[in-house]
XYZ file of C-alpha atoms in Angstrom:
777
model
C 98.030 333.309 81.373
C 100.451 335.819 79.886
C 104.062 336.079 81.072
C 105.348 339.066 82.970
C 107.537 340.097 80.046
C 104.593 340.390 77.638
C 103.994 343.942 76.357
C 100.499 345.227 76.892
C 98.100 343.829 74.294
C 100.685 341.862 72.276
C 100.281 338.170 71.449
C 101.823 335.750 68.992
C 99.743 333.667 66.619
C 101.649 330.751 65.071
C 100.156 329.204 61.974
C 101.720 325.773 61.537
C 101.311 324.231 58.129
C 102.527 320.634 57.959
C 102.810 319.012 54.585
C 104.016 315.904 52.759
C 107.282 316.143 50.885
C 107.997 313.691 48.131
C 109.565 313.219 44.757
C 109.095 310.641 42.044
C 106.121 309.123 40.375
C 104.285 307.423 43.237
C 102.935 310.538 44.929
C 99.746 311.436 46.609
C 97.796 314.055 44.710
C 98.561 317.675 45.437
C 96.075 319.446 47.639
C 94.416 322.814 47.695
C 92.572 322.834 51.021
C 90.575 325.966 51.625
C 89.934 326.490 55.333
C 86.885 328.315 56.541
C 86.301 328.866 60.258
C 82.895 329.549 61.662
C 82.056 331.284 64.924
C 82.103 328.908 67.876
C 80.625 329.851 71.257
C 83.245 330.378 73.940
C 81.961 327.454 75.950
C 82.684 325.147 72.972
C 86.139 326.496 72.215
C 89.116 324.372 73.206
C 90.648 325.449 76.454
C 94.348 326.361 76.521
C 96.804 323.769 77.800
C 100.038 324.980 79.397
C 99.352 328.491 78.114
C 98.977 327.439 74.439
C 95.706 327.108 72.523
C 94.996 326.011 68.961
C 92.251 328.289 67.653
C 91.832 326.262 64.437
C 91.244 322.988 66.219
C 87.994 321.322 65.077
C 86.841 324.359 63.089
C 84.837 323.881 59.886
C 87.181 323.148 56.950
C 86.586 322.812 53.213
C 88.799 322.038 50.196
C 88.508 322.701 46.495
C 88.458 319.053 45.423
C 88.446 315.649 47.082
C 90.781 312.772 46.423
C 88.727 309.559 46.173
C 89.893 307.992 49.408
C 87.376 308.386 52.182
C 89.778 307.819 55.025
C 92.325 310.442 54.082
C 90.665 313.045 51.930
C 88.197 314.677 54.298
C 88.966 318.340 54.948
C 88.347 318.005 58.680
C 91.588 316.053 58.972
C 93.458 319.313 58.358
C 92.218 320.706 61.652
C 91.902 317.611 63.827
C 95.168 318.161 65.697
C 96.669 314.924 64.359
C 99.848 315.160 62.259
C 99.462 311.526 61.155
C 96.220 312.221 59.334
C 96.106 314.079 56.026
C 93.624 315.637 53.652
C 94.186 315.454 49.892
C 92.779 316.936 46.720
C 92.839 315.732 43.141
C 95.958 316.264 41.016
C 94.521 319.231 39.180
C 96.502 322.199 40.357
C 99.631 323.996 39.239
C 100.344 325.171 42.742
C 99.597 324.056 46.277
C 97.987 326.484 48.665
C 97.487 326.332 52.414
C 95.309 328.961 53.970
C 94.439 329.679 57.610
C 91.426 331.732 58.623
C 92.122 333.913 61.685
C 88.357 334.260 62.263
C 88.428 338.055 62.425
C 90.387 340.635 60.492
C 93.486 341.540 62.514
C 96.584 343.694 62.306
C 99.532 341.618 61.118
C 103.144 342.488 61.937
C 106.438 340.801 60.819
C 106.324 337.216 59.525
C 109.350 334.947 59.789
C 109.732 331.626 57.983
C 112.647 329.284 58.570
C 113.447 326.194 56.589
C 116.239 323.644 56.681
C 119.017 323.675 54.133
C 117.739 320.436 52.640
C 114.371 321.861 51.609
C 113.441 321.715 47.956
C 114.271 324.569 45.641
C 110.899 326.049 45.030
C 109.075 329.375 44.990
C 106.941 330.224 48.039
C 104.493 333.082 48.546
C 102.978 334.351 51.779
C 99.730 336.132 50.970
C 97.451 338.067 53.293
C 93.751 338.538 52.552
C 91.079 340.600 54.247
C 87.641 339.338 55.251
C 86.371 339.768 51.694
C 89.256 337.659 50.387
C 90.831 340.708 48.772
C 94.608 340.463 48.736
C 96.257 343.060 50.965
C 99.894 341.901 50.926
C 102.125 339.423 49.107
C 105.696 338.541 49.977
C 107.711 335.981 48.014
C 110.722 333.778 48.467
C 112.343 332.567 45.263
C 113.947 329.568 46.901
C 113.586 327.748 50.169
C 117.115 326.514 49.890
C 118.152 329.259 52.299
C 118.299 328.263 55.957
C 116.297 331.263 57.146
C 113.992 333.560 55.290
C 112.087 336.391 56.963
C 109.021 338.015 55.504
C 109.123 341.601 56.748
C 106.063 343.679 55.901
C 106.785 347.378 55.494
C 103.403 348.256 56.940
C 101.075 346.532 59.376
C 98.176 345.441 57.158
C 94.852 344.280 58.467
C 94.141 340.747 57.311
C 92.007 337.746 58.097
C 93.521 334.957 55.999
C 97.146 333.884 55.790
C 97.961 331.764 52.726
C 101.233 329.971 52.029
C 101.534 328.951 48.381
C 104.145 326.512 47.035
C 104.563 326.859 43.264
C 105.131 323.203 42.386
C 102.847 320.341 41.548
C 102.666 317.247 43.716
C 104.851 318.679 46.453
C 102.504 319.080 49.416
C 99.628 317.203 50.933
C 98.092 318.919 53.886
C 98.746 317.278 57.238
C 97.640 319.927 59.691
C 96.920 323.614 60.087
C 97.276 325.066 63.540
C 96.686 328.546 64.855
C 98.486 328.538 68.163
C 98.205 331.298 70.721
C 101.240 331.602 72.931
C 103.185 334.383 74.613
C 106.251 336.222 73.385
C 109.330 334.918 75.099
C 107.814 331.528 75.891
C 108.973 328.401 74.065
C 106.575 326.838 71.630
C 105.272 323.412 72.455
C 107.773 321.082 70.811
C 106.027 318.809 68.347
C 107.101 315.766 66.376
C 109.081 317.687 63.782
C 110.105 321.139 64.996
C 112.061 322.725 67.782
C 113.316 326.198 68.647
C 116.741 327.096 67.332
C 116.983 330.081 69.671
C 114.784 331.987 72.080
C 112.077 334.097 70.523
C 112.276 337.858 70.404
C 109.653 340.477 69.779
C 110.775 340.934 66.155
C 111.454 337.555 64.536
C 111.317 333.920 65.590
C 113.739 331.429 64.083
C 112.765 327.768 63.913
C 114.387 324.677 62.437
C 112.202 322.034 60.851
C 113.472 318.515 60.192
C 112.579 316.686 57.029
C 113.990 313.994 54.808
C 116.847 314.740 52.451
C 116.627 315.302 48.739
C 117.281 311.612 48.083
C 114.298 309.724 49.387
C 114.843 305.964 49.051
C 111.416 304.637 49.903
C 107.788 305.540 49.810
C 107.796 305.817 53.592
C 110.535 308.400 53.476
C 108.769 310.222 50.682
C 105.660 310.474 52.849
C 107.388 311.992 55.862
C 105.911 315.353 56.695
C 107.832 318.610 56.434
C 106.523 321.671 58.189
C 106.582 325.319 57.242
C 105.996 327.568 60.244
C 104.554 331.027 59.761
C 104.963 333.190 62.870
C 102.680 336.180 63.061
C 102.724 339.072 65.479
C 99.251 340.484 65.379
C 96.412 341.711 67.495
C 93.585 339.418 68.488
C 90.049 339.997 67.220
C 88.560 343.088 68.762
C 86.422 342.698 71.848
C 82.948 344.112 72.058
C 82.392 346.633 74.820
C 82.235 343.855 77.351
C 83.202 345.733 80.505
C 81.328 348.039 82.826
C 83.637 350.740 84.136
C 82.971 353.730 86.333
C 84.698 356.057 88.776
C 83.670 356.208 92.436
C 84.831 358.278 95.414
C 87.350 356.794 97.821
C 84.838 357.121 100.660
C 82.599 354.191 99.717
C 83.044 350.473 100.120
C 82.543 348.432 96.955
C 81.461 344.848 97.453
C 81.966 342.432 94.623
C 78.260 341.877 94.059
C 77.682 345.596 93.494
C 77.714 347.241 90.084
C 78.224 350.813 88.927
C 74.462 351.263 88.856
C 74.345 350.362 92.564
C 75.905 353.739 93.332
C 73.516 355.849 91.245
C 74.739 359.451 90.899
C 78.077 358.752 92.588
C 79.288 356.737 89.595
C 81.047 358.872 86.986
C 82.704 358.302 83.646
C 85.765 360.423 84.361
C 88.124 361.321 87.199
C 87.690 364.822 88.551
C 90.182 365.733 91.271
C 90.826 368.996 93.082
C 93.736 369.179 95.491
C 96.313 371.272 97.258
C 99.924 371.198 96.187
C 101.572 368.310 97.997
C 98.256 366.564 98.667
C 97.257 363.009 97.780
C 93.814 362.201 96.440
C 92.235 358.806 95.819
C 89.542 357.433 93.538
C 88.215 353.982 92.685
C 87.818 352.539 89.206
C 85.192 349.805 89.258
C 85.497 347.214 86.498
C 83.118 344.351 85.900
C 82.847 341.883 83.047
C 79.375 341.763 81.612
C 77.978 338.332 82.308
C 76.425 338.202 78.846
C 79.820 338.473 77.169
C 80.815 335.317 75.345
C 84.355 335.297 76.718
C 83.281 335.234 80.344
C 84.111 331.902 81.977
C 83.891 330.530 85.474
C 87.613 331.128 85.778
C 89.521 334.328 85.040
C 88.476 335.578 81.609
C 90.359 338.854 81.480
C 93.248 340.683 83.087
C 93.002 344.399 83.816
C 95.970 346.743 83.894
C 96.135 350.493 84.374
C 98.494 352.920 82.681
C 98.629 356.635 83.360
C 99.382 359.600 81.175
C 101.154 362.725 82.376
C 98.827 365.549 83.334
C 99.391 368.673 81.268
C 98.680 372.195 82.474
C 96.119 374.012 80.410
C 97.965 377.332 80.217
C 101.640 376.529 80.756
C 104.324 374.033 79.907
C 104.148 372.490 83.375
C 103.111 368.854 83.546
C 102.752 366.293 86.298
C 104.690 363.150 85.546
C 102.829 359.880 85.342
C 104.997 358.583 88.194
C 102.816 360.695 90.493
C 100.118 358.069 89.950
C 99.860 354.728 91.701
C 97.218 352.026 91.883
C 96.347 348.943 93.906
C 93.848 346.109 93.742
C 91.150 346.415 96.385
C 91.046 343.049 98.140
C 88.765 341.440 100.710
C 88.948 339.907 104.172
C 86.386 337.627 105.785
C 84.888 339.494 108.765
C 83.194 337.378 111.424
C 80.750 338.361 114.114
C 82.120 339.602 117.429
C 80.453 340.734 120.645
C 82.980 343.542 121.060
C 80.911 346.065 119.116
C 77.656 346.238 117.228
C 76.975 345.464 113.561
C 80.082 343.327 113.193
C 80.925 340.542 110.774
C 79.173 340.377 107.433
C 81.565 338.149 105.534
C 83.893 339.371 102.812
C 84.567 343.080 103.098
C 86.997 345.373 101.236
C 90.016 346.696 103.116
C 93.545 345.622 102.091
C 95.129 347.209 99.043
C 97.482 344.801 97.304
C 99.980 345.603 94.593
C 98.551 344.482 91.244
C 100.202 341.438 89.665
C 102.566 342.279 86.811
C 100.311 340.483 84.336
C 97.226 342.381 85.518
C 94.348 341.991 87.943
C 92.192 338.938 87.242
C 88.510 339.602 86.574
C 85.832 336.996 87.193
C 82.281 336.429 86.043
C 79.695 338.344 88.015
C 82.218 340.011 90.346
C 83.108 343.684 90.405
C 86.743 344.592 90.971
C 87.632 347.987 92.445
C 91.025 349.387 91.478
C 92.295 352.018 93.898
C 93.928 354.955 92.109
C 96.020 357.564 93.916
C 97.488 360.829 92.652
C 100.195 362.593 94.651
C 100.306 366.226 93.546
C 103.866 367.611 93.527
C 104.549 370.401 95.992
C 105.946 372.543 93.170
C 102.960 372.038 90.834
C 101.714 375.147 89.112
C 98.157 376.005 90.197
C 95.448 375.657 87.598
C 93.710 373.094 85.451
C 95.383 369.915 84.198
C 94.075 367.237 81.872
C 95.168 363.723 81.039
C 93.806 360.225 81.063
C 93.958 356.819 82.633
C 94.091 353.839 80.281
C 92.559 350.565 81.419
C 93.582 347.598 79.275
C 91.734 344.301 79.426
C 93.687 341.337 78.070
C 91.890 338.127 77.216
C 93.216 334.799 76.002
C 90.696 334.811 73.179
C 90.146 338.380 72.094
C 92.218 341.426 71.375
C 92.996 343.782 74.253
C 90.086 346.041 75.039
C 91.400 349.505 75.828
C 89.201 351.992 77.658
C 90.298 355.543 78.332
C 89.119 357.450 81.398
C 89.522 361.237 81.101
C 91.178 363.002 84.024
C 90.691 366.592 85.108
C 92.835 367.927 87.923
C 92.440 371.311 89.562
C 95.453 372.326 91.633
C 94.612 375.019 94.144
C 97.128 377.741 94.897
C 97.413 376.285 98.394
C 100.163 374.059 99.722
C 99.384 371.429 102.330
C 101.787 371.809 105.281
C 104.439 369.154 105.728
C 104.170 366.758 108.662
C 106.679 368.914 110.537
C 104.640 372.083 109.990
C 101.172 370.578 110.414
C 98.707 372.566 112.500
C 96.984 369.374 113.598
C 99.359 366.867 115.219
C 98.942 363.131 115.532
C 100.369 360.081 117.228
C 99.402 356.852 115.476
C 101.424 354.327 117.391
C 103.675 352.172 115.215
C 105.292 349.175 116.930
C 107.707 347.385 114.646
C 109.303 344.947 117.109
C 107.017 342.077 116.014
C 107.477 342.542 112.255
C 110.335 340.080 112.024
C 107.883 337.211 112.565
C 106.478 337.914 109.113
C 109.844 338.127 107.375
C 111.762 335.006 108.255
C 112.127 335.756 111.946
C 114.473 338.677 111.463
C 113.591 342.280 110.670
C 116.328 343.764 108.524
C 117.246 347.431 108.663
C 116.047 347.792 105.089
C 112.619 346.372 105.895
C 112.319 348.526 109.016
C 113.090 351.639 106.992
C 110.475 350.638 104.417
C 107.854 350.586 107.130
C 109.011 353.888 108.620
C 108.942 355.544 105.204
C 105.564 354.038 104.371
C 103.714 355.334 107.435
C 105.333 358.758 107.047
C 103.925 358.965 103.512
C 100.480 358.607 105.080
C 101.188 361.610 107.371
C 101.483 359.351 110.433
C 105.209 359.023 111.204
C 106.329 355.919 113.090
C 106.251 357.148 116.658
C 105.505 354.546 119.326
C 103.144 355.373 122.146
C 103.761 352.212 124.151
C 107.452 351.987 125.048
C 108.249 349.675 127.916
C 111.968 350.188 127.282
C 114.215 352.590 125.419
C 114.182 352.236 121.655
C 117.294 352.500 119.435
C 118.491 356.078 119.097
C 118.636 355.534 115.308
C 114.838 355.401 115.282
C 114.679 359.050 116.315
C 117.038 360.047 113.521
C 114.734 358.320 111.046
C 111.680 360.002 112.560
C 113.370 363.403 112.461
C 114.310 362.952 108.788
C 110.644 362.283 108.036
C 109.477 365.419 109.827
C 107.905 363.840 112.912
C 106.624 366.445 115.361
C 106.428 364.055 118.304
C 108.816 361.386 119.584
C 108.110 359.347 122.676
C 111.035 358.544 124.975
C 109.368 355.970 127.227
C 106.243 355.112 129.221
C 106.959 356.344 132.735
C 105.162 353.440 134.435
C 107.591 350.972 132.907
C 110.650 353.146 133.526
C 109.739 353.337 137.236
C 108.781 349.696 137.665
C 109.942 347.361 134.850
C 107.809 344.310 134.137
C 104.545 345.802 135.396
C 101.436 346.729 133.451
C 99.465 349.936 133.411
C 96.321 349.645 135.514
C 92.905 350.497 134.167
C 91.286 349.362 137.404
C 91.418 351.584 140.487
C 92.064 348.673 142.842
C 95.438 348.227 141.162
C 96.491 351.901 141.340
C 99.847 352.207 143.058
C 101.893 354.781 144.859
C 105.522 354.849 143.770
C 108.496 354.672 146.082
C 111.396 357.096 146.003
C 113.573 354.328 144.603
C 111.165 353.723 141.717
C 111.000 357.419 140.922
C 114.794 357.689 141.021
C 115.135 354.726 138.728
C 112.789 356.366 136.216
C 114.947 359.496 136.190
C 118.104 357.401 135.814
C 116.640 355.728 132.733
C 115.731 359.070 131.177
C 118.926 361.053 131.848
C 121.123 359.508 129.110
C 118.259 359.440 126.617
C 117.465 363.122 127.167
C 121.157 363.932 126.694
C 121.166 362.073 123.380
C 118.070 363.872 122.167
C 119.551 367.226 123.126
C 122.722 366.373 121.202
C 120.650 365.526 118.125
C 118.646 368.733 118.507
C 115.463 366.757 119.036
C 114.670 367.460 122.674
C 112.057 370.042 121.707
C 110.153 367.278 119.883
C 110.398 364.752 122.716
C 107.729 363.690 125.193
C 107.023 361.016 127.763
C 103.756 359.153 128.236
C 102.047 356.988 130.809
C 98.890 356.032 132.717
C 97.055 355.123 129.525
C 93.275 355.191 130.246
C 93.923 354.863 133.983
C 91.030 355.772 136.308
C 90.936 358.951 138.392
C 91.901 356.880 141.459
C 95.430 356.710 140.010
C 95.850 360.485 140.174
C 98.359 360.385 143.046
C 100.730 358.012 141.252
C 100.391 360.085 138.089
C 101.371 363.223 139.964
C 104.392 361.417 141.401
C 105.880 360.328 138.092
C 104.928 363.207 135.839
C 105.762 365.683 138.617
C 109.267 364.231 138.954
C 109.821 364.590 135.211
C 108.642 368.202 135.240
C 110.917 369.004 138.188
C 113.923 367.617 136.299
C 113.030 368.833 132.787
C 110.316 371.513 132.878
C 110.145 371.769 129.088
C 109.864 368.016 128.444
C 106.281 367.469 127.355
C 104.064 364.962 129.116
C 101.157 363.130 127.487
C 98.392 361.091 129.149
C 95.249 359.425 127.801
C 92.602 360.067 130.487
C 88.806 360.057 130.509
C 88.175 361.535 133.952
C 85.001 363.386 134.799
C 87.059 366.138 136.373
C 90.466 367.206 135.038
C 92.480 369.275 137.535
C 94.266 371.952 135.542
C 97.297 371.696 137.829
C 98.087 368.123 136.782
C 101.717 367.873 135.533
C 100.355 366.849 132.115
C 100.825 369.018 129.045
C 98.630 367.105 126.619
C 95.340 365.645 127.770
C 94.091 363.023 125.301
C 90.377 362.267 125.641
C 88.143 359.876 123.710
C 86.418 362.133 121.247
C 82.761 361.428 122.008
C 83.183 362.421 125.697
C 84.326 365.912 124.770
C 82.986 368.626 127.048
C 83.516 372.198 125.850
C 83.522 373.773 129.319
C 86.156 371.392 130.716
C 88.246 371.796 127.583
C 88.085 375.567 127.852
C 89.454 375.560 131.387
C 92.244 373.210 130.375
C 93.235 375.343 127.391
C 93.208 378.517 129.492
C 95.797 376.875 131.714
C 98.127 376.828 128.694
C 97.720 373.134 127.943
C 96.708 371.125 124.904
C 93.806 368.782 124.333
C 93.814 365.952 121.817
C 91.185 363.420 120.876
C 91.441 359.712 120.236
C 89.329 356.769 119.248
C 89.820 353.081 119.933
C 87.531 350.092 120.321
C 85.114 352.705 121.521
C 82.741 354.027 120.550
C 81.255 350.712 119.474
C 77.744 351.780 118.552
C 76.579 350.917 115.068
C 75.694 354.553 114.354
C 78.883 356.098 115.725
C 82.028 357.176 113.976
C 84.819 354.613 114.115
C 87.297 352.837 111.851
C 86.279 349.167 112.079
C 86.431 347.374 108.740
C 82.643 346.962 108.823
C 81.873 350.670 109.238
C 80.988 352.763 106.151
C 84.243 354.166 104.832
C 83.158 357.800 104.894
C 83.060 357.613 108.702
C 86.829 357.168 108.821
C 87.383 360.499 107.093
C 84.602 362.253 109.011
C 86.346 361.562 112.321
C 88.946 364.147 111.426
C 86.413 366.622 110.119
C 84.790 366.480 113.531
C 88.162 367.283 115.092
C 88.762 370.071 112.586
C 85.568 371.821 113.654
C 86.730 372.053 117.282
C 89.675 374.424 117.229
C 90.504 373.637 120.840
C 91.520 370.145 119.712
C 95.069 370.212 118.335
C 95.792 366.551 117.617
C 94.605 362.963 117.270
C 95.919 359.767 118.825
C 95.378 356.116 117.958
C 96.896 353.194 119.788
C 98.172 351.110 116.877
C 98.557 350.960 113.121
C 100.237 347.533 113.001
C 99.059 345.503 115.989
C 98.411 342.133 114.366
C 97.248 339.708 117.032
C 95.353 337.127 115.086
C 93.682 333.965 116.347
C 95.942 331.716 118.445
C 95.963 329.044 115.732
C 96.976 331.443 112.948
C 100.479 331.195 111.521
C 102.054 334.605 111.169
C 102.475 335.035 107.416
C 102.206 337.940 105.019
C 98.871 338.605 103.362
C 98.198 336.646 100.153
C 95.447 336.292 97.589
C 93.379 333.112 97.528
C 93.733 331.398 94.134
C 94.498 334.647 92.306
C 91.167 336.186 93.358
C 90.530 339.404 95.274
C 89.858 337.408 98.426
C 92.791 337.095 100.827
C 93.887 334.611 103.453
C 94.205 337.322 106.114
C 92.035 336.841 109.200
C 90.932 340.372 110.167
C 90.027 339.344 113.730
C 92.421 341.138 116.096
C 92.686 339.608 119.572
C 94.119 342.754 121.132
C 92.922 341.906 124.649
C 93.939 338.250 124.664
C 93.186 334.995 122.793
C 90.159 334.179 124.936
C 88.549 337.620 124.793
C 86.370 339.114 122.064
C 88.217 340.279 118.983
C 87.710 343.265 116.695
C 87.902 343.338 112.903
C 90.606 345.784 111.914
C 90.885 347.508 115.272
C 94.525 348.237 116.076
C 95.824 348.161 112.513
C 95.427 350.037 109.242
C 98.163 348.382 107.197
C 99.103 344.832 106.249
C 102.400 342.950 106.002
C 103.079 342.253 102.338
C 105.781 340.099 100.762
C 107.910 343.129 99.903
C 106.925 345.326 102.824
C 103.892 347.228 104.122
C 100.630 347.404 102.203
C 97.940 350.049 102.782
C 94.230 349.711 103.377
C 91.282 351.748 102.185
C 90.910 352.960 105.770
C 94.512 354.144 105.953
C 94.168 356.256 102.827
C 90.989 357.807 104.174
C 92.809 358.664 107.392
C 95.479 360.413 105.346
C 92.803 362.254 103.352
C 91.086 363.273 106.596
C 94.306 364.653 108.072
C 94.876 366.691 104.906
C 91.302 367.984 105.125
C 91.992 369.208 108.645
C 95.021 371.171 107.433
C 92.864 372.862 104.791
C 90.103 373.724 107.241
C 92.525 375.033 109.869
C 93.656 377.688 107.380
C 90.243 379.311 107.748
C 88.927 381.456 110.577
C 87.350 379.332 113.290
C 83.753 380.352 112.639
C 84.047 379.785 108.889
C 85.636 376.360 109.340
C 83.078 375.340 111.939
C 80.174 376.261 109.650
C 81.609 374.192 106.825
C 82.275 371.211 109.101
C 78.753 371.274 110.454
C 77.406 370.764 106.962
C 78.904 367.278 107.221
C 79.250 366.266 110.872
C 77.869 367.580 114.168
C 78.669 364.774 116.607
C 79.713 361.120 116.764
C 76.195 360.071 115.698
C 75.022 363.053 113.633
C 76.765 363.165 110.263
C 76.229 362.910 106.515
C 76.536 359.730 104.509
C 76.908 361.601 101.228
C 80.406 361.548 99.657
C 79.360 364.128 97.064
C 78.462 366.597 99.815
C 81.850 365.998 101.425
C 83.633 366.766 98.166
C 81.626 369.912 97.459
C 82.185 371.162 101.020
C 85.909 370.484 100.710
C 86.009 372.530 97.503
C 84.108 375.327 99.187
C 86.747 375.371 101.905
C 89.487 375.638 99.286
C 87.700 378.495 97.539
C 87.437 380.340 100.844
C 91.115 379.803 101.633
C 92.137 380.907 98.128
C 90.058 384.068 98.410
C 91.488 384.790 101.858
C 95.085 384.368 100.651
C 94.441 386.493 97.561
C 92.808 389.262 99.602
């Protein structure tokens, strides 16, 4: 595995040539071993140990002549990994050559050779040859008496063979040739003779080799091996096109057993995005190692990394910086069957988006890996056509980096998506951070809290909290205001009137409130209202209560909300109610109804009374053919929820009860999400026991983000929610009849909708064309 500091596609090959050093008459014959390496299937290649692999180990070796000693002369001893064994030739040469075959012609960068001061005075050449054994580069050193000598090639020649030639008879007998693969910045494996003098750099590597002195007193000393180390920076042999890669919409789930061909016409070879200024758009790059590729192993065989280019405007100097891009690894959670809703479970399903490891995303045999790519278009981008590319680099321990380029075309419409503060379609996605400290050492720091607040705001769902049993810190409202939040809850009235109670969803528990309880509620609110007025945020404040309470609780609702309206007529009141009959004189400003129970006639009467209606979804609807955001549901349904809301202009907002309610199984330890053994599978249990540890759970209900080691992590559902909210803003720029006609091409009801992502994209572009024409006219 490559270190984090390794530049993309750069490896170090170290050719170690160990030789005998001697003087005098009783010498072994000089040798001229000529190494030839033949192709070896990947399954037969030696596996790396501690990140280092000898590519020459046990390859086929030959030599020009054989010394008549069967135990020591065989050429194979030069590549057997044993420094105590040697191969020898006859004494018939004027020079001694050692040559290493790199198997495939490669680009060679600087070569550094270091030798001790006590080396012999002799002339040394480093020669590079191509695959046809034609010399492409020669560098010479007149004397190895110098402590350090660096061979610096002016160009980067392509070569296959590296030959070190010592111009002296009887000076070297080959002990071993190694071609070691290791990473820049990592220490070489210390062997019997050599050690690092200083840490390696990306330019040269200095090594000190120990040998005997000039005055050798015995045959044993004369036969001690001296090593010459040749350090090469070069690219590995080129990979064949061993990867399937395609682009898919962000509205489809990709399981690891699916391939690009599984998606038929949806799979593309380029990224084509159209967006408003200030909008975010998402795509998926699907990568899969071909199982027939020789380098594919049972373990990780390649690491994928993505780099982005700037996007350049076709007709102006404007460009979109590459920092506008971001990507994640699509990961998987194990969904189990539940009785809470239909078509649940199904095993490993995609949802969490994890930051890619610095070294790259590991790819495995027979498994597709989606990479989630997001582009955030600057609000000041010039409208028009932009082009650029995404570069996907695949690094392997055995082959050169494979680099694939995905063209990008971006069309920026002359339309700007409204900010959260100016949005035409409001939302309350309840964010409750009080439990987050359990995942971060038991204490939630201010820095971590702000990370979460900023994160949800980037998804167009600022961190308002629907369920407030007590007053929250006033600083939270300042954060929300800085992020453009339209709505800020002060407290749930039920809890303010009667602390320690729960909100009833059963009519037999409906209560009437005493004067003392009502007074206490007002007493709790008075200082908070004063603070909000001082901050200039009272006009964005509201109070909530009676969440999903039955109609039998109407009297208590009138008591509490009526008291608030008497004290502060302009303080907005919000209630989630699914009553068959909604009296228009209720002291409620915003009626939030589950979306599939919408009745146009009741909504019309409510709106005529000067009130607002919002929709929401929750554990319901639970039908397998209905729109919802469970992990198991097709991903396009998440985005279609908001299209359905966009087509009903009487609906002005959406509510959801939780984006970070993580109530896992009772036995689960509360820890941040992690990968399992560096795979795309995670240890996160998606089962959410929202209603108690002994009641049925739901997979993904109540949360759209995950706690990561450094803060919040998104999900594929969360990004589709953000995309859906942006779609609503686009559609609400159109006249009602025009928007409704476009919406109905995709979705008519909770059970009548398209499954075609391409139709969604074409309809979205039609909406943009209509808005552009309207603004231009």
